[in-house]
Amino acid sequence: MSSTKERRAIRHLRVVEWWGGAWRWVLTAFAAVAVIYLLLDRGASGGAVMAVVLAAFIVAASLTGSKPLAIALFAVPGLLISQRIGIGGTDLSVSDAALAAAFGTALLLGQRPYSTPLRRLLWLNLLYQFATLITVIVNPYLANTMEWFHAWLLVSGALIVGWALGAAGYARLALSLIVFTACAIAVVTLVQAASQYAVGNFGPAAPAWPIPMHKNFVGTVFAFAAIVAYLNPDWVGWTKGWSRLAFWVLVAATVASQSRQALIGLMAAVIIAVIRRSTSRRSRVLILLLLIPAAWLIISMVVEQVQSQNQHNSVFQRLDWFREVYHFWRESPIFGHGLRYWYQPGNLPYQPPQGELEVLASSGAVGLAAFVVMWVGILLVLWHIDPRFGTLAVAVVVCRLAQAQFDLFWVAAQVSIPFVIAGVCLGAMAHEQRADEEAIGPPVRMAAGPALRVRR
């Protein structure tokens, strides 16, 4: 038998084995979903979604023996789901549950030691956490304490999850799961937009099935995934055709969502990418020209709302909120009113729609100063690492920071996703460095002893 036929036979056996294993796990997952759904209290919120989440956790846990980070990998698509689940009065998003499960796995089974850039990022976040701990002590209520741990998980926990996946050699798979999941949601969004446009409704589009999502949530998620697809780092290794298709699908869905902050964040990230990448002048001009329609769309929507003089649209409503939050902050300017103060009776009943303003009202001037130091430090650390890995990390973090200037900041997936991606970049860099060191081998040491003299 020729070598070509042998390779075909081996490939056929591998495909059969893979399909057999995949089919067994599909059956296991289906059985787990069915059993868990039947056992769940029908009164629980998000019962069907919870059944899928628990089933995925069971399947991933059973794989942990052979794949230590299976739970973290299974959790990656869940980071993009904002649906709420709960039993017995608890309220938890799928994204938070997935991040918590992945963090536990990464902390116990992830590789050590952490790289120097990652440790610096963790220390910067710890500085902010220390500043807000004072707020927790000054304003003692349960939601304040819970949010303190939640905020740490969204930044440091996400970084550790991404690091563990990248350092273990799963960088490509992790980023592929993020982009593929975002593309699936984007297709649903585009179908929803087409159905709206067909009946003359040209308003924002967002998925209504199978899971309802808000336009600003899906818009920011599409922006993060579009940045990954656009940069397509060489260590990820996607084909140009696939990355371009994913990028334009995600951009189209972002435009259809009409999320202004998502478009602004995407524009900021693309500008960072163009500055840091060694692209041709023609490519830079082309990309910058593509930003003009996005900028025009944002400006036109804002101008239209201002000219309408509708005091209840998003522009005028935000201006009213800014004034109210400012006066509310002046009642406790140093340490703020506590994290998640809007859930407490007697306080303003809404989350401030701007990042720094939210931190100022929640944790006061002390918390805002630490917040600024944290973000400046994070950007500096990521900017100074190898651009092959650092460009993507800087771009997604800048995207989130730009988004937060025009909308809520501390919102589950919208914070955790960019930091997971940044952690993957740092882990992938450490994985490549370790592989290079292993290929070179340990340094050769000369044996101690007197030098040999050569007789002439």
Tab-separated table of C-alpha atoms in Angstrom:
chain	number	residue	atom	x	y	z
A	1	MET	CA	0.000	0.000	0.000
A	2	SER	CA	1.391	3.410	-0.999
A	3	SER	CA	2.216	6.090	1.494
A	4	THR	CA	-0.728	8.183	0.248
A	5	LYS	CA	-3.185	5.367	0.917
A	6	GLU	CA	-1.641	4.769	4.324
A	7	ARG	CA	-2.102	8.414	5.260
A	8	ARG	CA	-5.704	8.307	4.056
A	9	ALA	CA	-6.383	5.180	6.106
A	10	ILE	CA	-4.824	6.713	9.217
A	11	ARG	CA	-6.792	9.916	8.679
A	12	HIS	CA	-9.991	7.913	8.242
A	13	LEU	CA	-9.393	6.030	11.485
A	14	ARG	CA	-8.748	9.272	13.343
A	15	VAL	CA	-11.937	10.835	11.981
A	16	VAL	CA	-13.968	7.780	12.945
A	17	GLU	CA	-12.434	7.787	16.430
A	18	TRP	CA	-13.086	11.514	16.834
A	19	TRP	CA	-16.697	11.222	15.722
A	20	GLY	CA	-17.225	8.257	18.004
A	21	GLY	CA	-15.918	10.193	20.978
A	22	ALA	CA	-17.878	13.311	20.034
A	23	TRP	CA	-21.082	11.286	19.692
A	24	ARG	CA	-20.624	9.753	23.146
A	25	TRP	CA	-20.172	13.175	24.705
A	26	VAL	CA	-23.192	14.561	22.837
A	27	LEU	CA	-25.320	11.768	24.227
A	28	THR	CA	-23.904	12.371	27.702
A	29	ALA	CA	-24.632	16.086	27.454
A	30	PHE	CA	-28.177	15.458	26.183
A	31	ALA	CA	-28.883	13.044	29.012
A	32	ALA	CA	-27.434	15.481	31.570
A	33	VAL	CA	-29.598	18.316	30.202
A	34	ALA	CA	-32.738	16.189	30.293
A	35	VAL	CA	-32.153	14.890	33.804
A	36	ILE	CA	-31.131	18.242	35.274
A	37	TYR	CA	-34.033	20.081	33.653
A	38	LEU	CA	-36.514	17.580	35.044
A	39	LEU	CA	-34.971	17.821	38.494
A	40	LEU	CA	-34.928	21.611	38.555
A	41	ASP	CA	-37.679	23.526	40.279
A	42	ARG	CA	-39.933	24.802	37.495
A	43	GLY	CA	-40.254	28.061	39.401
A	44	ALA	CA	-36.542	28.795	39.111
A	45	SER	CA	-35.605	31.625	36.773
A	46	GLY	CA	-33.866	30.498	33.600
A	47	GLY	CA	-34.501	26.810	34.224
A	48	ALA	CA	-33.670	25.676	30.690
A	49	VAL	CA	-30.518	27.804	30.547
A	50	MET	CA	-29.445	26.529	33.943
A	51	ALA	CA	-29.917	22.951	32.771
A	52	VAL	CA	-27.575	23.549	29.820
A	53	VAL	CA	-25.005	25.249	32.072
A	54	LEU	CA	-25.008	22.427	34.611
A	55	ALA	CA	-24.875	19.803	31.880
A	56	ALA	CA	-21.836	21.491	30.322
A	57	PHE	CA	-20.215	21.614	33.749
A	58	ILE	CA	-20.827	17.874	34.278
A	59	VAL	CA	-19.384	16.958	30.881
A	60	ALA	CA	-16.364	19.216	31.422
A	61	ALA	CA	-15.785	17.827	34.908
A	62	SER	CA	-15.745	14.298	33.520
A	63	LEU	CA	-13.051	15.371	31.030
A	64	THR	CA	-10.856	17.009	33.656
A	65	GLY	CA	-8.905	13.803	34.273
A	66	SER	CA	-7.484	13.847	30.745
A	67	LYS	CA	-7.832	17.593	30.047
A	68	PRO	CA	-7.176	19.508	33.305
A	69	LEU	CA	-8.550	22.798	31.920
A	70	ALA	CA	-11.657	21.290	30.323
A	71	ILE	CA	-13.983	23.249	32.620
A	72	ALA	CA	-12.247	26.511	31.725
A	73	LEU	CA	-12.522	25.739	28.005
A	74	PHE	CA	-16.201	24.819	28.300
A	75	ALA	CA	-16.787	28.047	30.210
A	76	VAL	CA	-15.395	30.327	27.475
A	77	PRO	CA	-18.574	30.451	25.307
A	78	GLY	CA	-20.624	30.992	28.463
A	79	LEU	CA	-18.745	34.246	29.098
A	80	LEU	CA	-20.746	35.767	26.223
A	81	ILE	CA	-24.176	34.878	27.662
A	82	SER	CA	-25.896	37.477	29.830
A	83	GLN	CA	-28.976	35.388	30.650
A	84	ARG	CA	-29.826	35.263	34.352
A	85	ILE	CA	-30.144	31.984	36.212
A	86	GLY	CA	-31.160	31.442	39.790
A	87	ILE	CA	-32.562	29.125	42.426
A	88	GLY	CA	-33.876	30.033	45.828
A	89	GLY	CA	-33.812	33.772	45.248
A	90	THR	CA	-30.241	34.010	43.928
A	91	ASP	CA	-29.553	36.066	40.797
A	92	LEU	CA	-26.512	35.140	38.749
A	93	SER	CA	-25.699	35.568	35.069
A	94	VAL	CA	-24.393	32.706	32.958
A	95	SER	CA	-21.286	34.816	32.303
A	96	ASP	CA	-20.522	35.165	36.015
A	97	ALA	CA	-21.150	31.477	36.678
A	98	ALA	CA	-18.882	30.479	33.789
A	99	LEU	CA	-16.131	32.843	34.953
A	100	ALA	CA	-16.308	31.544	38.529
A	101	ALA	CA	-16.078	27.908	37.389
A	102	ALA	CA	-13.209	28.700	35.023
A	103	PHE	CA	-11.373	30.702	37.694
A	104	GLY	CA	-11.511	27.837	40.177
A	105	THR	CA	-10.084	25.477	37.578
A	106	ALA	CA	-7.397	27.915	36.440
A	107	LEU	CA	-6.319	28.700	39.985
A	108	LEU	CA	-5.959	25.035	40.959
A	109	LEU	CA	-4.745	23.497	37.690
A	110	GLY	CA	-3.167	26.403	35.817
A	111	GLN	CA	0.555	26.661	35.273
A	112	ARG	CA	2.910	28.472	37.635
A	113	PRO	CA	4.750	30.720	38.062
A	114	TYR	CA	2.878	33.665	36.587
A	115	SER	CA	4.814	35.854	34.196
A	116	THR	CA	6.096	39.260	35.286
A	117	PRO	CA	3.548	41.255	33.214
A	118	LEU	CA	0.670	39.224	34.666
A	119	ARG	CA	1.887	39.732	38.220
A	120	ARG	CA	2.087	43.474	37.608
A	121	LEU	CA	-1.492	43.547	36.351
A	122	LEU	CA	-2.678	41.599	39.376
A	123	TRP	CA	-0.900	44.000	41.735
A	124	LEU	CA	-2.474	46.997	39.981
A	125	ASN	CA	-5.921	45.495	40.400
A	126	LEU	CA	-5.128	44.689	44.021
A	127	LEU	CA	-4.343	48.387	44.575
A	128	TYR	CA	-7.804	49.316	43.348
A	129	GLN	CA	-9.371	46.572	45.452
A	130	PHE	CA	-7.627	47.918	48.563
A	131	ALA	CA	-8.974	51.408	47.888
A	132	THR	CA	-12.528	50.137	47.473
A	133	LEU	CA	-12.176	47.955	50.584
A	134	ILE	CA	-12.289	51.185	52.565
A	135	THR	CA	-15.634	51.921	50.934
A	136	VAL	CA	-16.888	48.478	51.904
A	137	ILE	CA	-15.946	49.125	55.539
A	138	VAL	CA	-17.480	52.605	55.602
A	139	ASN	CA	-20.712	51.428	53.946
A	140	PRO	CA	-21.484	48.029	55.511
A	141	TYR	CA	-24.201	46.251	53.539
A	142	LEU	CA	-24.268	42.869	51.791
A	143	ALA	CA	-24.425	44.045	48.182
A	144	ASN	CA	-21.365	46.220	48.783
A	145	THR	CA	-19.298	43.292	50.054
A	146	MET	CA	-20.475	40.920	47.319
A	147	GLU	CA	-19.680	43.416	44.584
A	148	TRP	CA	-16.185	43.920	45.993
A	149	PHE	CA	-15.396	40.238	45.373
A	150	HIS	CA	-17.259	40.325	42.052
A	151	ALA	CA	-15.210	43.273	40.765
A	152	TRP	CA	-11.975	41.472	41.654
A	153	LEU	CA	-13.147	38.370	39.809
A	154	LEU	CA	-14.030	40.368	36.684
A	155	VAL	CA	-10.463	41.704	36.394
A	156	SER	CA	-7.943	39.497	38.207
A	157	GLY	CA	-10.043	36.345	37.924
A	158	ALA	CA	-10.472	36.886	34.185
A	159	LEU	CA	-6.746	37.531	33.729
A	160	ILE	CA	-5.891	34.287	35.548
A	161	VAL	CA	-8.385	32.310	33.449
A	162	GLY	CA	-6.964	33.682	30.207
A	163	TRP	CA	-3.400	33.131	31.396
A	164	ALA	CA	-4.080	29.493	32.289
A	165	LEU	CA	-5.571	28.759	28.859
A	166	GLY	CA	-2.815	30.544	26.955
A	167	ALA	CA	0.036	29.082	29.015
A	168	ALA	CA	-1.360	25.564	28.539
A	169	GLY	CA	-1.328	25.934	24.750
A	170	TYR	CA	-5.064	26.579	24.317
A	171	ALA	CA	-4.762	30.181	23.104
A	172	ARG	CA	-6.051	29.467	19.608
A	173	LEU	CA	-8.911	27.312	20.856
A	174	ALA	CA	-9.966	29.843	23.501
A	175	LEU	CA	-10.002	32.776	21.083
A	176	SER	CA	-11.746	30.648	18.440
A	177	LEU	CA	-14.504	29.825	20.924
A	178	ILE	CA	-14.977	33.524	21.697
A	179	VAL	CA	-15.100	34.580	18.043
A	180	PHE	CA	-17.268	31.637	16.917
A	181	THR	CA	-19.800	32.223	19.706
A	182	ALA	CA	-19.907	35.941	18.920
A	183	CYS	CA	-20.394	35.182	15.218
A	184	ALA	CA	-23.315	32.874	16.028
A	185	ILE	CA	-24.966	35.627	18.083
A	186	ALA	CA	-24.148	38.112	15.296
A	187	VAL	CA	-25.947	35.991	12.689
A	188	VAL	CA	-29.044	35.861	14.905
A	189	THR	CA	-28.806	39.653	15.324
A	190	LEU	CA	-28.564	40.201	11.563
A	191	VAL	CA	-31.574	37.962	10.957
A	192	GLN	CA	-33.485	39.942	13.587
A	193	ALA	CA	-32.416	43.196	11.904
A	194	ALA	CA	-33.536	41.943	8.484
A	195	SER	CA	-36.955	40.999	9.853
A	196	GLN	CA	-37.288	44.455	11.433
A	197	TYR	CA	-36.204	46.286	8.286
A	198	ALA	CA	-38.702	44.303	6.216
A	199	VAL	CA	-41.602	45.878	8.139
A	200	GLY	CA	-40.097	49.372	8.178
A	201	ASN	CA	-38.568	49.253	11.658
A	202	PHE	CA	-35.025	50.621	11.423
A	203	GLY	CA	-34.376	50.731	15.145
A	204	PRO	CA	-31.654	48.854	17.069
A	205	ALA	CA	-31.516	45.093	16.561
A	206	ALA	CA	-30.658	42.527	19.221
A	207	PRO	CA	-31.377	38.805	19.594
A	208	ALA	CA	-34.833	37.979	20.890
A	209	TRP	CA	-34.376	34.213	20.463
A	210	PRO	CA	-33.235	31.825	21.858
A	211	ILE	CA	-32.012	34.172	24.614
A	212	PRO	CA	-33.086	37.828	24.736
A	213	MET	CA	-30.112	40.206	24.865
A	214	HIS	CA	-29.721	43.969	25.119
A	215	LYS	CA	-28.332	45.894	22.157
A	216	ASN	CA	-25.523	47.482	24.168
A	217	PHE	CA	-24.457	44.104	25.535
A	218	VAL	CA	-24.293	42.357	22.157
A	219	GLY	CA	-22.719	45.417	20.550
A	220	THR	CA	-19.796	45.435	22.980
A	221	VAL	CA	-19.367	41.658	22.682
A	222	PHE	CA	-19.276	41.942	18.873
A	223	ALA	CA	-16.667	44.699	19.144
A	224	PHE	CA	-14.342	42.552	21.281
A	225	ALA	CA	-14.615	39.581	18.925
A	226	ALA	CA	-14.195	41.800	15.840
A	227	ILE	CA	-10.894	43.107	17.223
A	228	VAL	CA	-9.617	39.538	17.654
A	229	ALA	CA	-10.701	38.614	14.118
A	230	TYR	CA	-9.213	41.792	12.641
A	231	LEU	CA	-5.795	41.421	14.276
A	232	ASN	CA	-5.632	37.630	13.768
A	233	PRO	CA	-2.210	37.239	15.460
A	234	ASP	CA	0.235	34.861	13.805
A	235	TRP	CA	0.263	32.653	16.917
A	236	VAL	CA	-3.475	32.080	16.470
A	237	GLY	CA	-3.078	30.960	12.869
A	238	TRP	CA	-6.525	31.528	11.367
A	239	THR	CA	-6.754	31.784	7.601
A	240	LYS	CA	-7.201	35.271	6.186
A	241	GLY	CA	-10.488	34.298	4.559
A	242	TRP	CA	-12.041	33.106	7.813
A	243	SER	CA	-10.787	36.046	9.870
A	244	ARG	CA	-12.028	38.595	7.326
A	245	LEU	CA	-15.432	36.943	7.070
A	246	ALA	CA	-15.775	36.866	10.860
A	247	PHE	CA	-14.642	40.491	11.126
A	248	TRP	CA	-17.183	41.851	8.643
A	249	VAL	CA	-20.030	39.757	10.050
A	250	LEU	CA	-19.260	41.112	13.506
A	251	VAL	CA	-18.926	44.695	12.254
A	252	ALA	CA	-22.252	44.421	10.422
A	253	ALA	CA	-23.917	43.100	13.579
A	254	THR	CA	-22.374	45.901	15.653
A	255	VAL	CA	-23.793	48.481	13.251
A	256	ALA	CA	-27.182	46.724	13.277
A	257	SER	CA	-27.238	46.865	17.083
A	258	GLN	CA	-26.780	50.661	16.881
A	259	SER	CA	-24.724	50.552	20.068
A	260	ARG	CA	-22.831	53.825	19.938
A	261	GLN	CA	-20.401	52.941	22.696
A	262	ALA	CA	-19.558	49.649	20.962
A	263	LEU	CA	-18.787	51.468	17.705
A	264	ILE	CA	-16.652	54.042	19.526
A	265	GLY	CA	-14.741	51.280	21.330
A	266	LEU	CA	-14.194	49.411	18.068
A	267	MET	CA	-12.921	52.562	16.366
A	268	ALA	CA	-10.478	53.223	19.222
A	269	ALA	CA	-9.202	49.648	19.117
A	270	VAL	CA	-8.687	49.712	15.332
A	271	ILE	CA	-6.722	52.960	15.614
A	272	ILE	CA	-4.478	51.356	18.266
A	273	ALA	CA	-4.008	48.313	16.046
A	274	VAL	CA	-3.109	50.427	13.020
A	275	ILE	CA	-0.571	52.418	15.047
A	276	ARG	CA	1.154	49.348	16.524
A	277	ARG	CA	1.066	46.973	13.562
A	278	SER	CA	3.688	47.090	10.821
A	279	THR	CA	1.131	47.443	8.027
A	280	SER	CA	1.557	49.219	4.737
A	281	ARG	CA	0.546	52.847	4.271
A	282	ARG	CA	-2.216	51.783	1.882
A	283	SER	CA	-3.702	49.408	4.470
A	284	ARG	CA	-3.625	52.089	7.147
A	285	VAL	CA	-5.374	54.606	4.918
A	286	LEU	CA	-8.011	52.033	3.935
A	287	ILE	CA	-8.795	51.109	7.545
A	288	LEU	CA	-8.912	54.731	8.662
A	289	LEU	CA	-11.274	55.526	5.779
A	290	LEU	CA	-13.537	52.718	6.933
A	291	LEU	CA	-13.815	54.483	10.282
A	292	ILE	CA	-15.471	57.499	8.647
A	293	PRO	CA	-18.899	55.820	8.097
A	294	ALA	CA	-18.903	54.599	11.709
A	295	ALA	CA	-18.080	58.080	13.001
A	296	TRP	CA	-20.758	59.581	10.750
A	297	LEU	CA	-23.334	57.086	12.024
A	298	ILE	CA	-22.558	57.938	15.663
A	299	ILE	CA	-22.633	61.698	15.086
A	300	SER	CA	-25.840	61.536	13.060
A	301	MET	CA	-27.638	59.533	15.753
A	302	VAL	CA	-26.570	61.979	18.461
A	303	VAL	CA	-27.489	65.039	16.358
A	304	GLU	CA	-30.878	63.532	15.563
A	305	GLN	CA	-31.615	63.003	19.251
A	306	VAL	CA	-30.480	66.524	20.168
A	307	GLN	CA	-32.567	68.119	17.415
A	308	SER	CA	-35.634	66.162	18.463
A	309	GLN	CA	-35.618	67.997	21.838
A	310	ASN	CA	-37.111	64.868	23.368
A	311	GLN	CA	-36.123	65.128	27.008
A	312	HIS	CA	-36.541	61.372	27.433
A	313	ASN	CA	-34.098	60.170	24.767
A	314	SER	CA	-30.704	58.749	25.691
A	315	VAL	CA	-28.727	61.989	25.222
A	316	PHE	CA	-30.864	64.230	27.427
A	317	GLN	CA	-31.521	61.407	29.888
A	318	ARG	CA	-27.791	60.898	30.369
A	319	LEU	CA	-27.237	64.605	30.970
A	320	ASP	CA	-29.889	64.526	33.687
A	321	TRP	CA	-28.300	61.431	35.217
A	322	PHE	CA	-24.860	63.051	35.236
A	323	ARG	CA	-26.198	66.050	37.164
A	324	GLU	CA	-28.054	63.861	39.641
A	325	VAL	CA	-25.072	61.571	40.262
A	326	TYR	CA	-22.759	64.545	40.737
A	327	HIS	CA	-25.003	66.047	43.429
A	328	PHE	CA	-25.399	62.616	45.006
A	329	TRP	CA	-21.606	62.106	45.142
A	330	ARG	CA	-21.166	65.437	46.987
A	331	GLU	CA	-23.024	63.908	49.940
A	332	SER	CA	-20.099	61.464	50.477
A	333	PRO	CA	-17.144	62.738	48.416
A	334	ILE	CA	-14.227	60.848	49.981
A	335	PHE	CA	-15.336	57.212	50.239
A	336	GLY	CA	-18.567	57.238	48.220
A	337	HIS	CA	-21.869	55.522	48.903
A	338	GLY	CA	-20.724	51.935	48.389
A	339	LEU	CA	-20.585	49.518	45.485
A	340	ARG	CA	-24.021	48.767	44.048
A	341	TYR	CA	-25.514	51.584	46.121
A	342	TRP	CA	-28.430	51.830	43.655
A	343	TYR	CA	-29.921	48.671	45.176
A	344	GLN	CA	-30.144	50.315	48.605
A	345	PRO	CA	-33.322	52.144	49.645
A	346	GLY	CA	-33.033	55.919	49.727
A	347	ASN	CA	-30.223	56.144	47.150
A	348	LEU	CA	-30.341	56.942	43.444
A	349	PRO	CA	-32.089	53.926	41.899
A	350	TYR	CA	-29.844	53.510	38.834
A	351	GLN	CA	-26.263	52.673	37.914
A	352	PRO	CA	-24.397	55.739	36.556
A	353	PRO	CA	-23.937	55.404	32.776
A	354	GLN	CA	-20.269	56.423	32.733
A	355	GLY	CA	-17.253	54.578	34.106
A	356	GLU	CA	-15.410	57.206	36.141
A	357	LEU	CA	-18.648	58.767	37.384
A	358	GLU	CA	-19.832	55.370	38.600
A	359	VAL	CA	-16.582	54.767	40.487
A	360	LEU	CA	-16.667	58.284	41.924
A	361	ALA	CA	-20.195	57.905	43.306
A	362	SER	CA	-19.562	54.351	44.515
A	363	SER	CA	-16.104	54.620	46.105
A	364	GLY	CA	-15.471	58.354	46.249
A	365	ALA	CA	-12.347	60.304	45.354
A	366	VAL	CA	-10.135	57.594	46.901
A	367	GLY	CA	-11.604	54.887	44.685
A	368	LEU	CA	-11.469	57.052	41.559
A	369	ALA	CA	-7.779	57.833	42.101
A	370	ALA	CA	-7.000	54.113	42.431
A	371	PHE	CA	-9.182	53.365	39.395
A	372	VAL	CA	-7.217	55.818	37.241
A	373	VAL	CA	-3.880	54.451	38.489
A	374	MET	CA	-5.029	50.895	37.752
A	375	TRP	CA	-6.064	51.656	34.188
A	376	VAL	CA	-3.016	53.735	33.336
A	377	GLY	CA	-0.778	51.019	34.787
A	378	ILE	CA	-2.572	48.247	32.890
A	379	LEU	CA	-2.229	50.071	29.583
A	380	LEU	CA	1.467	50.790	30.198
A	381	VAL	CA	2.235	47.161	31.104
A	382	LEU	CA	0.441	45.787	28.046
A	383	TRP	CA	1.921	48.440	25.749
A	384	HIS	CA	5.496	47.450	26.621
A	385	ILE	CA	5.232	43.711	25.974
A	386	ASP	CA	6.009	42.080	22.632
A	387	PRO	CA	3.613	43.650	20.044
A	388	ARG	CA	2.893	40.195	18.601
A	389	PHE	CA	0.979	39.499	21.815
A	390	GLY	CA	0.543	42.946	23.318
A	391	THR	CA	-1.275	44.613	20.425
A	392	LEU	CA	-4.392	42.473	20.826
A	393	ALA	CA	-4.295	42.836	24.611
A	394	VAL	CA	-3.967	46.630	24.448
A	395	ALA	CA	-6.654	46.915	21.759
A	396	VAL	CA	-9.383	45.037	23.647
A	397	VAL	CA	-8.599	46.839	26.910
A	398	VAL	CA	-8.687	50.242	25.167
A	399	CYS	CA	-11.957	49.193	23.539
A	400	ARG	CA	-13.496	48.538	26.945
A	401	LEU	CA	-12.170	51.783	28.403
A	402	ALA	CA	-13.582	53.769	25.478
A	403	GLN	CA	-16.958	52.045	25.818
A	404	ALA	CA	-17.079	52.883	29.511
A	405	GLN	CA	-16.966	56.613	28.766
A	406	PHE	CA	-20.492	56.375	27.336
A	407	ASP	CA	-22.179	53.575	29.267
A	408	LEU	CA	-22.087	51.360	32.364
A	409	PHE	CA	-18.696	49.994	33.374
A	410	TRP	CA	-19.012	47.243	35.996
A	411	VAL	CA	-21.183	44.895	33.943
A	412	ALA	CA	-20.240	41.183	34.059
A	413	ALA	CA	-19.126	40.013	30.590
A	414	GLN	CA	-18.336	43.488	29.311
A	415	VAL	CA	-15.440	43.637	31.800
A	416	SER	CA	-14.386	39.983	31.970
A	417	ILE	CA	-14.130	39.249	28.218
A	418	PRO	CA	-11.389	41.800	27.397
A	419	PHE	CA	-9.356	40.747	30.429
A	420	VAL	CA	-9.719	37.061	29.542
A	421	ILE	CA	-8.412	37.905	26.052
A	422	ALA	CA	-5.535	39.914	27.552
A	423	GLY	CA	-4.723	36.988	29.851
A	424	VAL	CA	-4.723	34.608	26.870
A	425	CYS	CA	-2.208	36.875	25.124
A	426	LEU	CA	0.101	36.889	28.157
A	427	GLY	CA	-0.233	33.118	28.573
A	428	ALA	CA	0.448	32.483	24.883
A	429	MET	CA	3.584	34.620	25.084
A	430	ALA	CA	4.819	32.661	28.115
A	431	HIS	CA	3.973	29.364	26.371
A	432	GLU	CA	6.010	30.339	23.313
A	433	GLN	CA	8.955	31.488	25.427
A	434	ARG	CA	8.925	28.239	27.365
A	435	ALA	CA	8.811	26.219	24.138
A	436	ASP	CA	11.789	28.159	22.761
A	437	GLU	CA	13.781	27.539	25.935
A	438	GLU	CA	13.021	23.818	25.796
A	439	ALA	CA	14.072	23.681	22.141
A	440	ILE	CA	17.401	25.364	22.890
A	441	GLY	CA	18.006	23.165	25.909
A	442	PRO	CA	19.753	23.924	29.204
A	443	PRO	CA	22.977	25.915	29.035
A	444	VAL	CA	26.145	23.820	28.841
A	445	ARG	CA	28.461	24.302	31.823
A	446	MET	CA	32.226	23.822	31.545
A	447	ALA	CA	33.694	21.300	33.949
A	448	ALA	CA	35.750	22.817	36.734
A	449	GLY	CA	39.475	22.062	36.756
A	450	PRO	CA	42.844	23.296	35.606
A	451	ALA	CA	43.162	24.353	32.010
A	452	LEU	CA	44.960	21.895	29.757
A	453	ARG	CA	48.217	22.997	28.295
A	454	VAL	CA	49.059	22.075	24.748
A	455	ARG	CA	52.612	20.888	24.132
A	456	ARG	CA	54.375	22.205	21.111
